[in-house]
CSV table of C-alpha atoms in Angstrom, one decimal:
chain,number,residue,atom,x,y,z
A,239,UNK,CA,5.5,2.0,3.0
A,240,UNK,CA,7.6,1.8,6.1
A,241,UNK,CA,7.5,-1.9,5.7
A,242,UNK,CA,10.5,-3.7,7.0
A,243,UNK,CA,10.1,-5.3,10.4
A,244,UNK,CA,13.3,-6.2,12.2
A,245,UNK,CA,12.2,-9.8,12.5
A,246,UNK,CA,12.0,-10.1,8.7
A,247,UNK,CA,15.3,-8.4,8.2
A,248,UNK,CA,17.0,-10.7,10.6
A,249,UNK,CA,15.4,-13.7,9.0
A,250,UNK,CA,16.6,-12.6,5.5
A,251,UNK,CA,20.1,-12.1,6.7
A,252,UNK,CA,20.3,-15.3,8.7
A,253,UNK,CA,18.8,-17.4,5.9
A,254,UNK,CA,21.9,-16.9,3.8
A,255,UNK,CA,24.5,-16.2,6.4
A,256,UNK,CA,27.3,-18.7,6.3
A,257,UNK,CA,26.5,-19.8,2.7
A,258,UNK,CA,28.6,-17.1,1.0
A,259,UNK,CA,31.4,-14.7,1.7
A,260,UNK,CA,30.9,-11.0,1.4
A,261,UNK,CA,32.3,-9.4,-1.8
A,262,UNK,CA,35.8,-8.2,-1.7
A,263,UNK,CA,36.3,-4.7,-0.3
A,264,UNK,CA,38.4,-3.3,-3.1
A,265,UNK,CA,37.4,0.2,-4.2
A,266,UNK,CA,35.1,0.2,-7.2
A,267,UNK,CA,33.6,3.2,-8.8
A,268,UNK,CA,30.3,1.9,-10.2
A,269,UNK,CA,30.2,4.5,-13.1
A,270,UNK,CA,33.6,3.5,-14.5
A,271,UNK,CA,33.3,0.8,-17.3
A,272,UNK,CA,36.6,-0.8,-16.2
A,273,UNK,CA,35.0,-1.7,-12.9
A,274,UNK,CA,31.6,-2.7,-14.2
A,275,UNK,CA,31.1,-6.5,-14.4
A,276,UNK,CA,28.4,-7.1,-17.0
A,277,UNK,CA,25.4,-9.2,-16.3
A,278,UNK,CA,25.8,-13.0,-16.8
A,279,UNK,CA,22.2,-13.4,-17.8
A,280,UNK,CA,20.4,-12.3,-20.9
A,281,UNK,CA,19.0,-8.7,-20.6
A,282,UNK,CA,17.4,-6.7,-23.4
A,283,UNK,CA,17.4,-9.5,-25.9
A,284,UNK,CA,13.7,-10.1,-26.0
A,285,UNK,CA,11.1,-8.7,-28.4
A,286,UNK,CA,8.9,-7.0,-25.7
A,287,UNK,CA,7.7,-3.4,-26.2
A,288,UNK,CA,8.7,-0.6,-23.8
A,289,UNK,CA,5.6,0.9,-22.1
A,290,UNK,CA,4.7,4.6,-22.7
A,291,UNK,CA,2.2,7.2,-21.8
A,292,UNK,CA,-0.9,7.5,-24.0
A,293,UNK,CA,-3.1,10.3,-22.7
A,294,UNK,CA,-4.0,9.5,-19.1
A,295,UNK,CA,-3.3,5.8,-19.6
A,296,UNK,CA,-0.3,3.7,-20.5
A,297,UNK,CA,0.4,1.6,-23.6
A,298,UNK,CA,1.6,-1.7,-22.3
A,299,UNK,CA,2.2,-4.9,-24.3
A,300,UNK,CA,1.2,-3.0,-27.4
A,301,UNK,CA,-2.2,-1.9,-26.0
A,302,UNK,CA,-3.6,1.2,-24.3
A,303,UNK,CA,-5.5,-0.2,-21.3
A,304,UNK,CA,-6.2,-0.1,-17.6
A,305,UNK,CA,-4.6,-2.8,-15.5
A,306,UNK,CA,-3.5,-3.9,-12.0
A,307,UNK,CA,-0.2,-4.4,-10.5
A,308,UNK,CA,1.5,-5.3,-7.2
A,309,UNK,CA,4.6,-4.7,-5.0
A,310,UNK,CA,7.4,-7.2,-4.3
A,311,UNK,CA,10.1,-5.1,-2.7
A,312,UNK,CA,12.0,-8.3,-1.8
A,313,UNK,CA,12.3,-9.9,-5.2
A,314,UNK,CA,15.9,-8.9,-5.9
A,315,UNK,CA,17.0,-9.7,-2.4
A,316,UNK,CA,16.2,-13.4,-2.8
A,317,UNK,CA,19.2,-15.8,-3.3
A,318,UNK,CA,17.1,-18.6,-4.8
A,319,UNK,CA,16.4,-18.2,-8.5
A,320,UNK,CA,13.5,-20.7,-8.2
A,321,UNK,CA,11.8,-18.3,-5.8
A,322,UNK,CA,12.1,-15.5,-8.2
A,323,UNK,CA,10.7,-17.6,-11.0
A,324,UNK,CA,7.8,-18.8,-8.8
A,325,UNK,CA,6.8,-15.3,-7.8
A,326,UNK,CA,7.0,-13.9,-11.3
A,327,UNK,CA,5.1,-16.8,-12.8
A,328,UNK,CA,2.3,-16.4,-10.3
A,329,UNK,CA,2.2,-12.6,-10.9
A,330,UNK,CA,1.9,-13.2,-14.6
A,331,UNK,CA,-0.8,-15.9,-14.1
A,332,UNK,CA,-2.9,-13.4,-12.1
A,333,UNK,CA,-2.6,-11.0,-15.1
A,334,UNK,CA,-0.9,-8.4,-13.0
A,335,UNK,CA,1.1,-6.3,-15.5
A,336,UNK,CA,3.5,-4.6,-13.2
A,337,UNK,CA,5.4,-5.2,-9.9
A,338,UNK,CA,7.5,-2.8,-8.0
A,339,UNK,CA,10.9,-4.1,-6.9
A,340,UNK,CA,13.6,-2.3,-4.8
A,341,UNK,CA,16.6,-1.5,-7.1
A,342,UNK,CA,18.5,-0.2,-4.1
A,343,UNK,CA,20.4,-2.1,-1.4
A,344,UNK,CA,23.0,0.1,0.3
A,345,UNK,CA,25.1,-0.6,3.3
A,346,UNK,CA,27.9,1.3,5.0
A,347,UNK,CA,29.7,-1.8,6.0
A,348,UNK,CA,29.2,-5.2,4.2
A,349,UNK,CA,27.4,-7.8,6.3
A,350,UNK,CA,28.5,-11.3,5.5
A,351,UNK,CA,25.7,-13.4,3.9
A,352,UNK,CA,23.4,-10.5,3.3
A,353,UNK,CA,22.3,-9.2,-0.1
A,354,UNK,CA,23.5,-5.7,-0.8
A,355,UNK,CA,24.2,-3.8,-4.1
A,356,UNK,CA,26.3,-0.9,-3.0
A,357,UNK,CA,28.7,0.0,-0.2
A,358,UNK,CA,28.9,3.7,0.8
A,359,UNK,CA,32.0,4.2,3.0
A,360,UNK,CA,34.9,6.6,2.4
A,361,UNK,CA,37.2,4.4,4.5
A,362,UNK,CA,36.6,1.4,2.2
A,363,UNK,CA,36.8,3.2,-1.1
A,364,UNK,CA,38.7,6.1,-2.5
A,365,UNK,CA,35.5,7.1,-4.3
A,366,UNK,CA,33.3,6.6,-1.2
A,367,UNK,CA,31.2,4.0,-3.0
A,368,UNK,CA,31.6,0.6,-4.8
A,369,UNK,CA,29.2,-2.0,-6.2
A,370,UNK,CA,28.9,-5.5,-5.0
A,371,UNK,CA,29.2,-7.8,-8.0
A,372,UNK,CA,29.1,-11.1,-6.0
A,373,UNK,CA,26.9,-13.5,-7.9
A,374,UNK,CA,25.1,-14.7,-4.8
A,375,UNK,CA,24.7,-11.5,-2.7
A,376,UNK,CA,25.2,-8.6,-5.1
A,377,UNK,CA,23.8,-6.8,-8.1
A,378,UNK,CA,23.5,-10.1,-10.1
A,379,UNK,CA,20.4,-10.7,-8.0
A,380,UNK,CA,18.8,-7.7,-9.6
A,381,UNK,CA,20.2,-8.8,-13.0
A,382,UNK,CA,18.3,-12.1,-12.6
A,383,UNK,CA,15.0,-10.4,-11.7
A,384,UNK,CA,15.2,-8.1,-14.8
A,385,UNK,CA,16.1,-11.1,-17.0
A,386,UNK,CA,13.3,-13.3,-15.6
A,387,UNK,CA,10.7,-10.4,-15.8
A,388,UNK,CA,11.5,-10.3,-19.6
A,389,UNK,CA,10.8,-14.0,-19.8
A,390,UNK,CA,7.5,-13.9,-17.9
A,391,UNK,CA,6.2,-10.7,-19.5
A,392,UNK,CA,6.0,-8.8,-16.2
A,393,UNK,CA,7.1,-5.1,-16.1
A,394,UNK,CA,9.1,-3.6,-13.3
A,395,UNK,CA,9.0,-0.3,-11.5
A,396,UNK,CA,12.5,0.2,-10.0
A,397,UNK,CA,12.8,2.7,-7.1
A,398,UNK,CA,16.5,3.8,-6.8
A,399,UNK,CA,16.4,5.0,-3.2
A,400,UNK,CA,14.5,4.6,0.0
A,401,UNK,CA,13.4,7.4,2.3
A,402,UNK,CA,13.3,4.9,5.1
A,403,UNK,CA,16.3,3.2,6.6
A,404,UNK,CA,15.5,-0.3,5.5
A,405,UNK,CA,17.8,-1.9,2.9
A,406,UNK,CA,19.9,1.3,2.6
A,407,UNK,CA,18.0,4.5,2.5
A,408,UNK,CA,19.0,8.1,2.7
A,409,UNK,CA,20.6,7.3,6.0
A,410,UNK,CA,23.4,5.3,4.2
A,411,UNK,CA,24.3,8.4,2.2
A,412,UNK,CA,24.3,10.7,5.2
A,413,UNK,CA,26.3,8.2,7.3
A,414,UNK,CA,29.0,8.2,4.6
A,415,UNK,CA,29.0,11.8,3.5
A,416,UNK,CA,27.4,13.7,6.4
A,417,UNK,CA,24.3,15.8,6.5
A,418,UNK,CA,20.8,14.8,7.5
A,419,UNK,CA,17.7,13.3,5.9
A,420,UNK,CA,16.6,16.8,4.9
A,421,UNK,CA,19.9,18.2,3.7
A,422,UNK,CA,20.5,15.1,1.6
A,423,UNK,CA,18.5,16.6,-1.3
A,424,UNK,CA,20.9,19.5,-1.7
A,425,UNK,CA,24.1,18.0,-0.3
A,426,UNK,CA,26.8,17.9,-3.0
A,427,UNK,CA,28.6,14.8,-2.0
A,428,UNK,CA,25.4,12.7,-1.3
A,429,UNK,CA,23.8,13.8,-4.6
A,430,UNK,CA,27.0,13.0,-6.5
A,431,UNK,CA,27.1,9.4,-5.1
A,432,UNK,CA,23.3,9.0,-5.6
A,433,UNK,CA,23.5,10.0,-9.2
A,434,UNK,CA,26.5,7.7,-9.8
A,435,UNK,CA,24.3,4.8,-8.6
A,436,UNK,CA,21.4,6.0,-10.7
A,437,UNK,CA,23.6,6.2,-13.7
A,438,UNK,CA,24.9,2.7,-13.0
A,439,UNK,CA,21.5,1.1,-12.7
A,440,UNK,CA,19.9,3.0,-15.6
A,441,UNK,CA,22.8,2.2,-18.0
A,442,UNK,CA,22.7,-1.5,-16.9
A,443,UNK,CA,19.1,-2.1,-17.7
A,444,UNK,CA,18.0,0.6,-20.1
A,445,UNK,CA,17.9,-1.9,-23.0
A,446,UNK,CA,15.3,-4.0,-21.3
A,447,UNK,CA,11.6,-3.9,-22.2
A,448,UNK,CA,10.9,-5.3,-18.7
A,449,UNK,CA,11.5,-1.8,-17.2
A,450,UNK,CA,8.2,0.0,-16.8
A,451,UNK,CA,9.7,3.0,-15.1
A,452,UNK,CA,12.6,4.3,-13.0
A,453,UNK,CA,11.5,5.8,-9.7
A,454,UNK,CA,13.5,8.4,-7.9
A,455,UNK,CA,12.8,7.3,-4.4
A,456,UNK,CA,10.3,5.2,-2.3
A,457,UNK,CA,8.2,7.8,-0.4
A,458,UNK,CA,10.5,10.8,-0.4
A,459,UNK,CA,9.9,13.3,2.4
A,460,UNK,CA,11.6,16.4,3.6
A,461,UNK,CA,9.8,17.2,6.8
A,462,UNK,CA,9.9,20.9,7.7
A,463,UNK,CA,11.4,21.9,4.3
A,464,UNK,CA,9.9,24.3,1.8
A,465,UNK,CA,8.1,22.2,-0.9
A,466,UNK,CA,10.6,23.6,-3.5
A,467,UNK,CA,13.3,21.4,-2.1
A,468,UNK,CA,11.7,18.1,-3.2
A,469,UNK,CA,10.2,19.7,-6.4
A,470,UNK,CA,13.6,21.0,-7.5
A,471,UNK,CA,15.3,17.7,-6.7
A,472,UNK,CA,12.7,15.7,-8.6
A,473,UNK,CA,12.9,18.0,-11.6
A,474,UNK,CA,16.7,17.9,-11.9
A,475,UNK,CA,17.1,14.2,-11.1
A,476,UNK,CA,14.3,13.1,-13.5
A,477,UNK,CA,15.9,15.3,-16.2
A,478,UNK,CA,19.3,13.6,-15.5
A,479,UNK,CA,17.7,10.2,-15.9
A,480,UNK,CA,16.0,11.2,-19.2
A,481,UNK,CA,19.4,12.3,-20.4
A,482,UNK,CA,20.6,8.8,-19.9
A,483,UNK,CA,17.5,7.0,-21.1
A,484,UNK,CA,14.9,8.8,-23.1
A,485,UNK,CA,12.8,5.7,-23.8
A,486,UNK,CA,11.7,4.6,-20.4
A,487,UNK,CA,9.3,6.5,-18.1
A,488,UNK,CA,10.3,8.2,-14.9
A,489,UNK,CA,8.2,8.7,-11.7
A,490,UNK,CA,8.9,10.2,-8.3
A,491,UNK,CA,7.5,7.4,-6.0
A,492,UNK,CA,5.9,9.8,-3.5
A,493,UNK,CA,2.8,9.2,-1.3
A,494,UNK,CA,0.8,12.0,-2.9
A,495,UNK,CA,0.7,14.6,-0.2
A,496,UNK,CA,-1.4,17.7,-1.0
A,497,UNK,CA,-0.5,21.3,0.0
A,498,UNK,CA,-2.8,23.9,1.6
A,499,UNK,CA,-5.4,25.1,0.8
A,500,UNK,CA,-6.5,21.6,-0.4
A,501,UNK,CA,-9.2,20.1,1.7
A,502,UNK,CA,-9.3,20.5,5.5
A,503,UNK,CA,-5.6,21.1,6.2
A,504,UNK,CA,-5.2,17.9,8.2
A,505,UNK,CA,-2.0,15.8,8.0
A,506,UNK,CA,-2.3,14.6,4.4
A,507,UNK,CA,-3.1,18.1,3.2
A,508,UNK,CA,-0.9,20.2,5.5
A,509,UNK,CA,2.4,20.1,3.6
A,510,UNK,CA,4.0,18.8,6.7
A,511,UNK,CA,6.2,16.3,4.8
A,512,UNK,CA,7.5,18.9,2.4
A,513,UNK,CA,6.0,17.2,-0.7
A,514,UNK,CA,3.5,18.9,-3.1
A,515,UNK,CA,1.8,16.3,-5.3
A,516,UNK,CA,0.3,18.8,-7.8
A,517,UNK,CA,3.5,20.8,-8.2
A,518,UNK,CA,5.5,17.6,-8.8
A,519,UNK,CA,2.9,16.4,-11.3
A,520,UNK,CA,3.7,19.4,-13.4
A,521,UNK,CA,7.3,18.4,-13.8
A,522,UNK,CA,7.8,17.7,-17.5
A,523,UNK,CA,10.4,15.0,-17.0
A,524,UNK,CA,8.1,13.0,-14.7
A,525,UNK,CA,5.8,11.0,-16.9
A,526,UNK,CA,3.1,10.2,-14.3
A,527,UNK,CA,2.1,10.8,-10.7
A,528,UNK,CA,2.1,8.3,-7.9
A,529,UNK,CA,0.3,8.2,-4.5
A,530,UNK,CA,-0.1,5.7,-1.7
A,531,UNK,CA,-2.9,4.9,0.7
A,532,UNK,CA,-2.6,3.8,4.4
A,533,UNK,CA,-5.4,5.5,6.4
A,534,UNK,CA,-4.6,3.4,9.4
A,535,UNK,CA,-1.1,4.8,9.6
A,536,UNK,CA,-2.0,8.4,8.8
A,537,UNK,CA,-4.9,8.9,11.3
A,538,UNK,CA,-7.9,8.6,8.9
A,539,UNK,CA,-10.7,6.1,8.7
A,540,UNK,CA,-10.9,3.6,5.9
A,541,UNK,CA,-13.8,5.3,4.1
A,542,UNK,CA,-11.6,8.4,3.6
A,543,UNK,CA,-9.5,6.2,1.3
A,544,UNK,CA,-12.1,6.6,-1.5
A,545,UNK,CA,-11.9,10.4,-1.1
A,546,UNK,CA,-8.1,10.3,-1.4
A,547,UNK,CA,-8.4,8.2,-4.5
A,548,UNK,CA,-10.8,10.6,-6.2
A,549,UNK,CA,-8.8,13.7,-5.3
A,550,UNK,CA,-5.7,12.3,-7.0
A,551,UNK,CA,-7.7,11.3,-10.0
A,552,UNK,CA,-9.0,14.9,-10.2
A,553,UNK,CA,-5.5,16.2,-10.0
A,554,UNK,CA,-4.4,13.9,-12.8
A,555,UNK,CA,-7.3,15.3,-14.9
A,556,UNK,CA,-6.2,18.9,-14.3
A,557,UNK,CA,-2.6,18.0,-15.3
A,558,UNK,CA,-3.6,15.8,-18.2
A,559,UNK,CA,-1.2,13.0,-16.9
A,560,UNK,CA,-1.6,9.4,-15.8
A,561,UNK,CA,-1.9,8.9,-12.0
A,562,UNK,CA,-1.2,5.6,-10.3
A,563,UNK,CA,-2.3,4.3,-6.9
A,564,UNK,CA,1.0,2.4,-6.5
A,565,UNK,CA,0.6,1.3,-2.9
A,566,UNK,CA,-2.5,0.5,-0.9
A,567,UNK,CA,-3.1,-2.0,1.9
A,568,UNK,CA,-4.6,-2.7,5.3
A,569,UNK,CA,-3.5,-4.8,8.3
A,570,UNK,CA,-7.1,-5.9,8.9
A,571,UNK,CA,-8.4,-9.3,8.0
A,572,UNK,CA,-10.2,-10.2,5.8
A,573,UNK,CA,-8.7,-7.5,3.7
A,574,UNK,CA,-11.7,-7.5,1.4
A,575,UNK,CA,-13.6,-5.4,4.0
A,576,UNK,CA,-11.3,-2.5,3.5
A,577,UNK,CA,-9.8,-2.9,0.1
A,578,UNK,CA,-12.9,-3.8,-2.0
A,579,UNK,CA,-14.5,-0.3,-1.7
A,580,UNK,CA,-11.2,1.3,-2.7
A,581,UNK,CA,-10.9,-0.9,-5.7
A,582,UNK,CA,-14.5,-0.2,-6.7
A,583,UNK,CA,-13.8,3.5,-6.5
A,584,UNK,CA,-10.8,3.1,-8.8
A,585,UNK,CA,-12.9,1.0,-11.2
A,586,UNK,CA,-16.1,2.9,-11.3
A,587,UNK,CA,-15.3,6.6,-10.4
A,588,UNK,CA,-11.9,7.4,-11.7
A,589,UNK,CA,-9.5,7.2,-14.7
A,590,UNK,CA,-6.5,6.1,-12.6
A,591,UNK,CA,-4.3,4.2,-15.0
A,592,UNK,CA,-3.5,1.3,-12.6
A,593,UNK,CA,-3.4,0.4,-9.0
A,594,UNK,CA,-0.9,-1.9,-7.2
A,595,UNK,CA,-1.7,-3.5,-3.8
A,596,UNK,CA,0.8,-3.8,-1.0
A,597,UNK,CA,1.9,-6.6,-1.1
A,598,UNK,CA,2.1,-9.9,-3.0
A,599,UNK,CA,2.9,-12.9,-0.9
A,600,UNK,CA,3.7,-16.5,-1.7
A,601,UNK,CA,5.4,-19.6,-0.1
A,602,UNK,CA,9.1,-19.3,-0.8
A,603,UNK,CA,11.7,-21.9,-0.2
A,604,UNK,CA,12.4,-20.2,3.2
A,605,UNK,CA,8.6,-20.1,4.0
A,606,UNK,CA,6.8,-16.9,4.8
A,607,UNK,CA,9.3,-15.5,7.3
A,608,UNK,CA,10.3,-12.8,4.8
A,609,UNK,CA,6.9,-11.2,5.2
A,610,UNK,CA,7.3,-10.7,9.0
A,611,UNK,CA,3.9,-10.6,10.6
A,612,UNK,CA,2.2,-11.0,7.3
A,613,UNK,CA,0.1,-7.9,7.8
A,614,UNK,CA,-0.6,-6.0,4.5
A,615,UNK,CA,0.4,-9.2,2.6
A,616,UNK,CA,-2.1,-11.0,0.3
A,617,UNK,CA,-1.0,-14.6,-0.2
A,618,UNK,CA,-1.7,-16.7,-3.2
A,619,UNK,CA,-4.3,-19.4,-2.7
A,620,UNK,CA,-6.4,-17.4,-0.3
A,621,UNK,CA,-9.9,-16.1,-0.8
A,622,UNK,CA,-8.6,-12.6,-0.5
A,623,UNK,CA,-6.2,-13.3,-3.3
A,624,UNK,CA,-8.9,-14.6,-5.6
A,625,UNK,CA,-11.1,-11.5,-5.0
A,626,UNK,CA,-8.7,-8.7,-4.5
A,627,UNK,CA,-6.0,-9.8,-7.0
A,628,UNK,CA,-7.2,-12.2,-9.6
A,629,UNK,CA,-10.7,-10.8,-10.1
A,630,UNK,CA,-9.7,-7.2,-9.7
A,631,UNK,CA,-7.0,-7.7,-12.4
A,632,UNK,CA,-9.6,-9.1,-14.7
A,633,UNK,CA,-12.0,-6.2,-14.0
A,634,UNK,CA,-9.3,-3.6,-14.6
A,635,UNK,CA,-8.3,-5.2,-17.9
A,636,UNK,CA,-12.0,-5.3,-19.0
A,637,UNK,CA,-12.5,-1.6,-18.2
A,638,UNK,CA,-12.9,0.3,-21.5
A,639,UNK,CA,-10.1,2.8,-22.1
């Protein structure tokens, strides 16, 4: 989702500005062991099981089952460990099995007081990139999330890149190495830097049972491109990740766009964004398919949402792979009006392995300012939360596999 309002971004930066100093600007190649500061928290020491595909479902926590999840893009960008613990404990208490957390945080120039994981700038590093290992504002924030997820028994989907500019998307690579949002997928220098970061993250956390899946990108698009551009990129990148870590699953993280002649040829079926869901679903090194659902942003009415859900379930059946509704939400209140029919479709008419609403919200030490306007957020303690989160999670777990 194109989620990040400027007001929320400013609040996040301002909430920690002045408390810390930006990490030193010395060149650090993240893939070189000599420059790799290990985590200071326990990772990979628990007895949890790594999830895996079982038919069109997943075996998670030692059981093949349906389940529900959520999205907390912001979790690794919090500086207060107590906030991370609070969110994960509430997610676990609601019986949500998975949450999706941004594992990217790129900048071209460090911003004092902001959380960022990687700097992409050829003037600041001979390699063009270095990792921020600062305990308060760098990769140790993600370390803590992975470690805490192990303790609370929550699994993490970790996208490694953002299509959107927020928190360091494709734009940070093109700013550093040239090119555009479409040439990124084939640009030698951008792809080398991206793979270096992927290798750093995967190697850092591949021992952890808290990792549900590595995700190539949040909502990749290549507008105006032939569909082969994204499909070839997804195929080669997922194979690269599998060469680093054969135990964890890999997903693309796309919105699920169909290609003609599917349906009526309108926006979601036109191939306009250069993504072919069914072609990508056939990639052997992608373990499952993902799709998102935001009719209000795409020019459809809410009832179309159930059609979109069933079409992706049918595609999963044809491919014989799990398919996940990994983002869905509505700005309308109460959200039950829009989301309940979609959840009923998932439960009663499909074999979708799980769904994850956008997004989980709670009262953090900084309040609710992180969530901007609060649209699309379902807060703990509300009637919407009880119905759409707690009860839906129970219903999914009770659904016979």
